[in-house]
PDB file of C-alpha atoms and ligand atoms in Angstrom:
ATOM      1  CA  MET Q1043     -35.659 -30.709  76.669  1.00 87.00           C
ATOM      2  CA  ALA Q1044     -32.949 -29.034  78.707  1.00 92.00           C
ATOM      3  CA  GLU Q1045     -30.567 -30.349  81.336  1.00 95.00           C
ATOM      4  CA  ILE Q1046     -29.853 -28.259  84.400  1.00 96.00           C
ATOM      5  CA  LEU Q1047     -26.716 -29.077  86.381  1.00 97.00           C
ATOM      6  CA  VAL Q1048     -27.796 -29.628  89.968  1.00 96.00           C
ATOM      7  CA  GLY Q1049     -24.471 -30.643  91.536  1.00 96.00           C
ATOM      8  CA  GLU Q1050     -22.003 -33.433  92.055  1.00 96.00           C
ATOM      9  CA  VAL Q1051     -23.230 -36.846  93.177  1.00 96.00           C
ATOM     10  CA  ASP Q1052     -21.026 -36.533  96.261  1.00 93.00           C
ATOM     11  CA  ASP Q1053     -22.787 -33.287  97.214  1.00 92.00           C
ATOM     12  CA  PHE Q1054     -25.906 -35.295  98.044  1.00 93.00           C
ATOM     13  CA  ASP Q1055     -26.375 -37.238 101.224  1.00 90.00           C
ATOM     14  CA  GLN Q1056     -29.661 -38.722 102.418  1.00 81.00           C
ATOM     15  CA  ASP Q1057     -30.878 -35.413 103.819  1.00 81.00           C
ATOM     16  CA  THR Q1058     -29.845 -33.162 100.985  1.00 89.00           C
ATOM     17  CA  ARG Q1059     -32.541 -31.430  99.001  1.00 92.00           C
ATOM     18  CA  VAL Q1060     -31.608 -29.186  96.133  1.00 96.00           C
ATOM     19  CA  ILE Q1061     -34.353 -26.838  95.053  1.00 96.00           C
ATOM     20  CA  VAL Q1062     -34.017 -25.699  91.462  1.00 96.00           C
ATOM     21  CA  GLU Q1063     -35.913 -22.685  90.229  1.00 93.00           C
ATOM     22  CA  TRP Q1064     -37.259 -23.351  86.792  1.00 85.00           C
ATOM     23  CA  GLY Q1065     -39.364 -21.146  84.585  1.00 82.00           C
ATOM     24  CA  THR Q1066     -41.657 -18.612  86.163  1.00 84.00           C
ATOM     25  CA  ASN Q1067     -42.645 -19.303  89.749  1.00 85.00           C
ATOM     26  CA  HIS Q1068     -41.744 -22.966  89.526  1.00 91.00           C
ATOM     27  CA  GLU Q1069     -39.476 -24.996  91.785  1.00 96.00           C
ATOM     28  CA  VAL Q1070     -38.308 -28.567  91.411  1.00 97.00           C
ATOM     29  CA  GLY Q1071     -36.828 -30.476  94.335  1.00 97.00           C
ATOM     30  CA  VAL Q1072     -34.051 -32.994  93.701  1.00 97.00           C
ATOM     31  CA  LEU Q1073     -33.243 -35.563  96.359  1.00 96.00           C
ATOM     32  CA  ARG Q1074     -31.210 -38.705  96.736  1.00 95.00           C
ATOM     33  CA  VAL Q1075     -32.338 -41.869  98.484  1.00 92.00           C
ATOM     34  CA  GLY Q1076     -29.756 -44.629  98.463  1.00 90.00           C
ATOM     35  CA  ASP Q1077     -28.197 -44.556  95.027  1.00 90.00           C
ATOM     36  CA  GLU Q1078     -31.300 -43.183  93.310  1.00 94.00           C
ATOM     37  CA  PHE Q1079     -32.185 -39.597  92.534  1.00 96.00           C
ATOM     38  CA  PHE Q1080     -35.717 -38.237  92.363  1.00 97.00           C
ATOM     39  CA  ALA Q1081     -37.127 -34.916  91.251  1.00 98.00           C
ATOM     40  CA  TYR Q1082     -40.611 -33.564  91.796  1.00 98.00           C
ATOM     41  CA  SER Q1083     -42.401 -30.291  91.596  1.00 97.00           C
ATOM     42  CA  ASN Q1084     -41.846 -28.641  94.960  1.00 97.00           C
ATOM     43  CA  ARG Q1085     -45.482 -27.631  95.259  1.00 97.00           C
ATOM     44  CA  CYS Q1086     -47.664 -29.851  97.405  1.00 98.00           C
ATOM     45  CA  LEU Q1087     -51.037 -30.754  95.949  1.00 97.00           C
ATOM     46  CA  HIS Q1088     -52.757 -29.943  99.235  1.00 97.00           C
ATOM     47  CA  GLN Q1089     -52.012 -26.254  99.810  1.00 97.00           C
ATOM     48  CA  GLY Q1090     -48.804 -25.627  97.910  1.00 96.00           C
ATOM     49  CA  GLY Q1091     -46.257 -26.406 100.630  1.00 97.00           C
ATOM     50  CA  PRO Q1092     -42.611 -27.212  99.854  1.00 97.00           C
ATOM     51  CA  VAL Q1093     -43.175 -30.954  99.656  1.00 98.00           C
ATOM     52  CA  CYS Q1094     -39.654 -31.855  98.515  1.00 97.00           C
ATOM     53  CA  GLU Q1095     -38.233 -30.405 101.710  1.00 95.00           C
ATOM     54  CA  GLY Q1096     -40.055 -33.012 103.780  1.00 96.00           C
ATOM     55  CA  ILE Q1097     -38.634 -36.141 105.343  1.00 95.00           C
ATOM     56  CA  VAL Q1098     -38.600 -39.530 103.624  1.00 95.00           C
ATOM     57  CA  ILE Q1099     -40.069 -42.373 105.674  1.00 95.00           C
ATOM     58  CA  GLY Q1100     -41.323 -45.884 105.072  1.00 96.00           C
ATOM     59  CA  LYS Q1101     -45.033 -46.236 104.306  1.00 94.00           C
ATOM     60  CA  VAL Q1102     -46.930 -46.839 107.530  1.00 91.00           C
ATOM     61  CA  ASN Q1103     -48.691 -50.196 107.608  1.00 91.00           C
ATOM     62  CA  VAL Q1104     -51.316 -50.839 110.264  1.00 91.00           C
ATOM     63  CA  ASN Q1105     -51.572 -54.477 111.318  1.00 91.00           C
ATOM     64  CA  LEU Q1106     -55.161 -55.602 111.949  1.00 94.00           C
ATOM     65  CA  ASP Q1107     -56.555 -58.705 113.586  1.00 94.00           C
ATOM     66  CA  ASN Q1108     -59.510 -60.700 112.171  1.00 95.00           C
ATOM     67  CA  GLU Q1109     -61.955 -58.222 113.670  1.00 95.00           C
ATOM     68  CA  LYS Q1110     -60.073 -55.317 112.120  1.00 93.00           C
ATOM     69  CA  ARG Q1111     -58.696 -54.043 115.417  1.00 94.00           C
ATOM     70  CA  ALA Q1112     -55.354 -52.306 115.143  1.00 93.00           C
ATOM     71  CA  LEU Q1113     -52.487 -54.321 116.564  1.00 93.00           C
ATOM     72  CA  GLY Q1114     -49.799 -51.752 115.902  1.00 93.00           C
ATOM     73  CA  ARG Q1115     -47.879 -50.149 113.097  1.00 92.00           C
ATOM     74  CA  THR Q1116     -44.807 -50.959 111.102  1.00 93.00           C
ATOM     75  CA  PHE Q1117     -42.861 -48.930 108.581  1.00 93.00           C
ATOM     76  CA  SER Q1118     -42.215 -50.404 105.148  1.00 93.00           C
ATOM     77  CA  THR Q1119     -38.577 -50.742 104.172  1.00 91.00           C
ATOM     78  CA  THR Q1120     -39.406 -51.013 100.466  1.00 92.00           C
ATOM     79  CA  GLU Q1121     -42.178 -48.440  99.919  1.00 95.00           C
ATOM     80  CA  LEU Q1122     -40.980 -44.957 100.766  1.00 96.00           C
ATOM     81  CA  HIS Q1123     -42.976 -41.771 101.098  1.00 97.00           C
ATOM     82  CA  ILE Q1124     -41.975 -38.144 101.124  1.00 97.00           C
ATOM     83  CA  VAL Q1125     -43.937 -36.215 103.734  1.00 97.00           C
ATOM     84  CA  CYS Q1126     -44.918 -32.610 103.115  1.00 98.00           C
ATOM     85  CA  PRO Q1127     -43.635 -30.510 106.037  1.00 97.00           C
ATOM     86  CA  TRP Q1128     -46.739 -28.313 106.213  1.00 98.00           C
ATOM     87  CA  HIS Q1129     -49.561 -30.765 107.050  1.00 97.00           C
ATOM     88  CA  GLY Q1130     -48.115 -34.226 106.544  1.00 96.00           C
ATOM     89  CA  TRP Q1131     -49.582 -35.334 103.244  1.00 97.00           C
ATOM     90  CA  GLU Q1132     -47.544 -38.266 101.981  1.00 97.00           C
ATOM     91  CA  PHE Q1133     -46.487 -39.052  98.420  1.00 98.00           C
ATOM     92  CA  ASP Q1134     -44.982 -42.242  97.047  1.00 98.00           C
ATOM     93  CA  LEU Q1135     -41.317 -41.586  96.347  1.00 97.00           C
ATOM     94  CA  GLU Q1136     -41.266 -43.688  93.160  1.00 97.00           C
ATOM     95  CA  THR Q1137     -44.410 -42.347  91.520  1.00 98.00           C
ATOM     96  CA  GLY Q1138     -45.406 -39.149  93.303  1.00 98.00           C
ATOM     97  CA  GLN Q1139     -48.870 -40.600  93.962  1.00 98.00           C
ATOM     98  CA  CYS Q1140     -50.593 -39.159  96.998  1.00 98.00           C
ATOM     99  CA  ALA Q1141     -51.184 -41.779  99.695  1.00 96.00           C
ATOM    100  CA  SER Q1142     -54.476 -40.307 100.916  1.00 94.00           C
ATOM    101  CA  GLU Q1143     -55.810 -39.115  97.523  1.00 95.00           C
ATOM    102  CA  PRO Q1144     -54.558 -41.641  94.928  1.00 96.00           C
ATOM    103  CA  SER Q1145     -55.997 -39.625  92.042  1.00 98.00           C
ATOM    104  CA  LEU Q1146     -53.409 -36.926  92.799  1.00 98.00           C
ATOM    105  CA  ARG Q1147     -49.806 -37.218  91.742  1.00 98.00           C
ATOM    106  CA  LEU Q1148     -46.852 -34.854  92.020  1.00 98.00           C
ATOM    107  CA  ARG Q1149     -45.246 -33.914  88.735  1.00 97.00           C
ATOM    108  CA  LYS Q1150     -42.110 -36.001  88.351  1.00 98.00           C
ATOM    109  CA  PHE Q1151     -39.007 -34.958  86.414  1.00 97.00           C
ATOM    110  CA  PRO Q1152     -36.214 -37.142  85.058  1.00 98.00           C
ATOM    111  CA  VAL Q1153     -32.804 -36.979  86.707  1.00 97.00           C
ATOM    112  CA  LYS Q1154     -29.675 -37.906  84.797  1.00 97.00           C
ATOM    113  CA  VAL Q1155     -26.336 -38.803  86.354  1.00 97.00           C
ATOM    114  CA  ASP Q1156     -23.346 -38.462  84.076  1.00 97.00           C
ATOM    115  CA  ASP Q1157     -19.677 -38.522  85.000  1.00 97.00           C
ATOM    116  CA  GLY Q1158     -20.426 -37.874  88.665  1.00 96.00           C
ATOM    117  CA  ARG Q1159     -22.731 -34.960  87.992  1.00 97.00           C
ATOM    118  CA  VAL Q1160     -26.460 -34.752  88.582  1.00 97.00           C
ATOM    119  CA  TYR Q1161     -28.718 -33.102  86.031  1.00 97.00           C
ATOM    120  CA  LEU Q1162     -32.378 -32.245  86.194  1.00 97.00           C
ATOM    121  CA  VAL Q1163     -34.094 -32.799  82.848  1.00 96.00           C
ATOM    122  CA  VAL Q1164     -36.867 -30.303  82.112  1.00 92.00           C
TER     123      VAL Q1164
HETATM  124  S1  FES T1418     -49.458 -28.143 101.914  1.00 90.42           S
HETATM  125 FE1  FES T1418     -48.561 -30.095 101.894  1.00 90.42          FE
HETATM  126  S2  FES T1418     -49.706 -31.190 103.336  1.00 90.42           S
HETATM  127 FE2  FES T1418     -50.644 -29.268 103.274  1.00 90.42          FE
END
């Protein structure tokens, strides 16, 4: 295993994405949400879009009545998704699991924070 220095913790705000080139033709996106860092392959499982460059939003929940009619939507504050900017496929931020195709999962990489520095572990 190798550690790649990605930057200082303070370099990351909620909208920062650092794309790390790794190996041949491979990119990993590192992002920060709150105090946590996440890293995933930056290749969407739909058509290869730069998924890690998408926005992070709460999972959309549709509220139904007893007859299964939609009463409106709410956004989860605990389950977050990253949304691919090409066609909107959503992936669970914690696991990388695709929301619409649960058998698909983005490749996740460990992130290590040490002495104020962020490292991608590959
Ligand atoms: S390439 Fe990501 S949603 Fe299509």
